[in-house]
Amino acid sequence: MAKLIELEGIGVVYPVHGQAPKTVLAGLNLEIQRGEFIAVCGQTGCGKSTMLRLILGAEAPTSGRVLIEGEVLARPDRNRGYVPQKYSLFPDKTVLDNITFGPEMEEFNILGRMTPKFFRRRRELRETAHALLKQMGLDPMDAHKYPDQLSGGMQQRVAIAQALIMRPKILLMDEAFSALDPATRSGMQRLLRTLWAETGTTILFVTHNLHEALYLGTRVVVLGKQNSQGSSNVIADLSVPASSRNDDGQLRRDELDRLIHQVEQAGEPQLAEAYS
Amino acid sequence: MLWRIDATPGRSITWTLSWFLFIAGIAMYFYASHNRHLENPDDKVIPSLNQLAEGVENAFLKPDSEEAAPDELANASMATKFFTSMLWTDTVASAKRFLWAMLLLIPAVFLGLHMGMFPVIGELFLRFILFFDKIVALSVLPILFIAFGIDELSKIMLIVIGVTPTIILDTFNLTKSVPKEQIVKGFTLGAHDFGVTYRIVMKQILPRVLNSIRLNLKAVMLFLFAGEMIASQDGLAFRIALLRRHMGMNVIIPYVLWVALLLFLVDLGMKVANKRLHPWFREA
Ligand SMILES: Nc1ncnc2c1ncn2[C@@H]1O[C@H](COP(=O)(O)OP(=O)(O)OP(=O)(O)O)[C@@H](O)[C@H]1O
Ligand SMILES: [Mg+2]
């Protein structure tokens, strides 16, 4: 396992109009290895999305460095896939076009999209997209629908397919299942674990739900307030080895209690409480 | 029951209600016209049905009186008569200016889009366009006449000055309102600046931009008519202004209705085209 991402002494300060600037993260260090499934958990407003945006490159830290394979990258790129909670699909494109959009953009420029080669390639891509849809458990009938004709769960499946077709080095998901009803949500969680096991993609999944984090992650990172200024940092970094899970992927009772106890000890009793 | 806010009037009542004011208006018009004609059979202010019919025939089926009417037209078909009529000549003249103005809205849309996407372009233009937007277009008409003369250019410039700032700012705001997630998503899918601008943002806002242009059609017509009334040798508004001097109400009224019909049809056409081109778009 090699280091994929390093956060080195990250600080993020936002200017607030008419008030003192708000420090969201201070002195945060984190290393992510290739192939990990990291679940980032913490209470609302603790800076989870901010951390994800830093790794994505959509935002630069006020201090410190974000290294992707040892390099500082200033912008989101094709190596880092993104599945947000909302607006995850392009509303003007069908399911199929949403999925093939990435490779089409990457491989062809505006003139290239008029050549026969493009249309040949698009046929291939559509087959790949169909295969991905199947893997996501979606009906081929849905391939020509527009996003707003799909349920929330289906939309997020398509969004995952859209990101995975690029074979990103890391998949970043921000509360990707938070808008789903409980049954759909646990179905999606199972799907995501299966996909992770099958593709070996590194995944960073942000959630405010400890249950979700513990079910999904091979490692659970808890962000929390570290001091009276209200800035956040990693307060617990728990590894969840495969041996602590049953065959169905659920944590064993004793492991679960141990991990929850650790979160409580780390200073986030509310997170643990909301769990039970 | 019928007056409650949760009333559900039936089909026939709905139909009657929606046409009632039209029928009442027409009835009142002819009642007033009839009364005036009892006093003065030659009254021109509220023309009678006969006078209107004569006006329609003159406008819709006879060539512009200034060009000597050729005899061969006497037994031509209705269609030929219509397409050589005064009304049609005027319509073509106005339509040309209208189309030019619409064409000039295309660069306006692109400017707004790029202002919204590229901060440097936005900063360069935003303040200036906001200032431009506050200028009362009609107040610069004299300047336009001095600068561009009283020919076509100044009339089209009037429309451009009157309408493009609104369209630019509307497009700018629509561009800005596209969720950040979509743009980040575009980058993560290997798109570059122009890919994100045209293939993600522009595609998404286009139906709304078209709706915004539809809302501004009336403004386009307003400035078109202002220009034509003040300085023109042809066009629908030129004719209406000319007829005013002769109290030609029996032609003015059909002209006004014709203009309303044309505007309705253009709007409807754009609405249908918008639906066809953007089947995914749900009007909010
Ligand atoms: N652009 C910004 N300007 C000012 N403050 C910001 C900005 N973005 C985030 N913040 C603040 O930073 C803090 C952390 O925000 P962030 O969105 O990262 O939290 P989060 O952990 O994702 O919360 P949630 O669970 O509600 O999504 C919040 O207090 C928020 O108000
Ligand atoms: Mg968040």
Short mmCIF file of N, CA, C and O and ligand atoms in Angstrom, two decimals, chain A residues 44-45 47-50 53 85 174-175 206, ligand 2:
data_model
loop_
_atom_site.label_atom_id
_atom_site.label_comp_id
_atom_site.label_asym_id
_atom_site.label_seq_id
_atom_site.Cartn_x
_atom_site.Cartn_y
_atom_site.Cartn_z
N THR A 44 -22.63 18.12 12.20
CA THR A 44 -22.85 19.12 11.16
C THR A 44 -22.02 20.37 11.42
O THR A 44 -21.88 20.81 12.56
N GLY A 45 -21.42 20.89 10.37
CA GLY A 45 -20.63 22.11 10.49
C GLY A 45 -19.20 21.91 10.95
O GLY A 45 -18.48 22.88 11.14
N GLY A 47 -16.74 20.61 9.29
CA GLY A 47 -15.74 20.81 8.24
C GLY A 47 -15.50 19.58 7.37
O GLY A 47 -14.50 19.52 6.66
N LYS A 48 -16.44 18.64 7.38
CA LYS A 48 -16.27 17.44 6.56
C LYS A 48 -16.25 17.79 5.07
O LYS A 48 -15.36 17.37 4.32
N SER A 49 -17.26 18.57 4.66
CA SER A 49 -17.33 18.94 3.24
C SER A 49 -16.13 19.78 2.84
O SER A 49 -15.61 19.65 1.73
N THR A 50 -15.69 20.63 3.76
CA THR A 50 -14.52 21.46 3.48
C THR A 50 -13.30 20.57 3.21
O THR A 50 -12.58 20.77 2.23
N ARG A 53 -13.61 19.01 -0.18
CA ARG A 53 -13.35 19.96 -1.27
C ARG A 53 -11.85 20.21 -1.44
O ARG A 53 -11.37 20.43 -2.55
N GLN A 85 -24.18 15.21 -2.75
CA GLN A 85 -25.53 14.81 -2.30
C GLN A 85 -26.59 15.27 -3.28
O GLN A 85 -27.51 14.54 -3.60
N ASP A 174 -19.80 12.97 -0.93
CA ASP A 174 -20.20 13.87 0.16
C ASP A 174 -21.68 13.67 0.49
O ASP A 174 -22.55 14.11 -0.25
N GLU A 175 -21.95 13.04 1.60
CA GLU A 175 -23.34 12.77 2.03
C GLU A 175 -24.15 12.22 0.87
O GLU A 175 -25.31 12.59 0.69
N VAL A 206 -17.98 10.89 3.02
CA VAL A 206 -18.31 11.81 4.11
C VAL A 206 -19.75 11.59 4.55
O VAL A 206 -20.65 11.49 3.72
MG MG C 2 -21.29 18.94 4.31
#
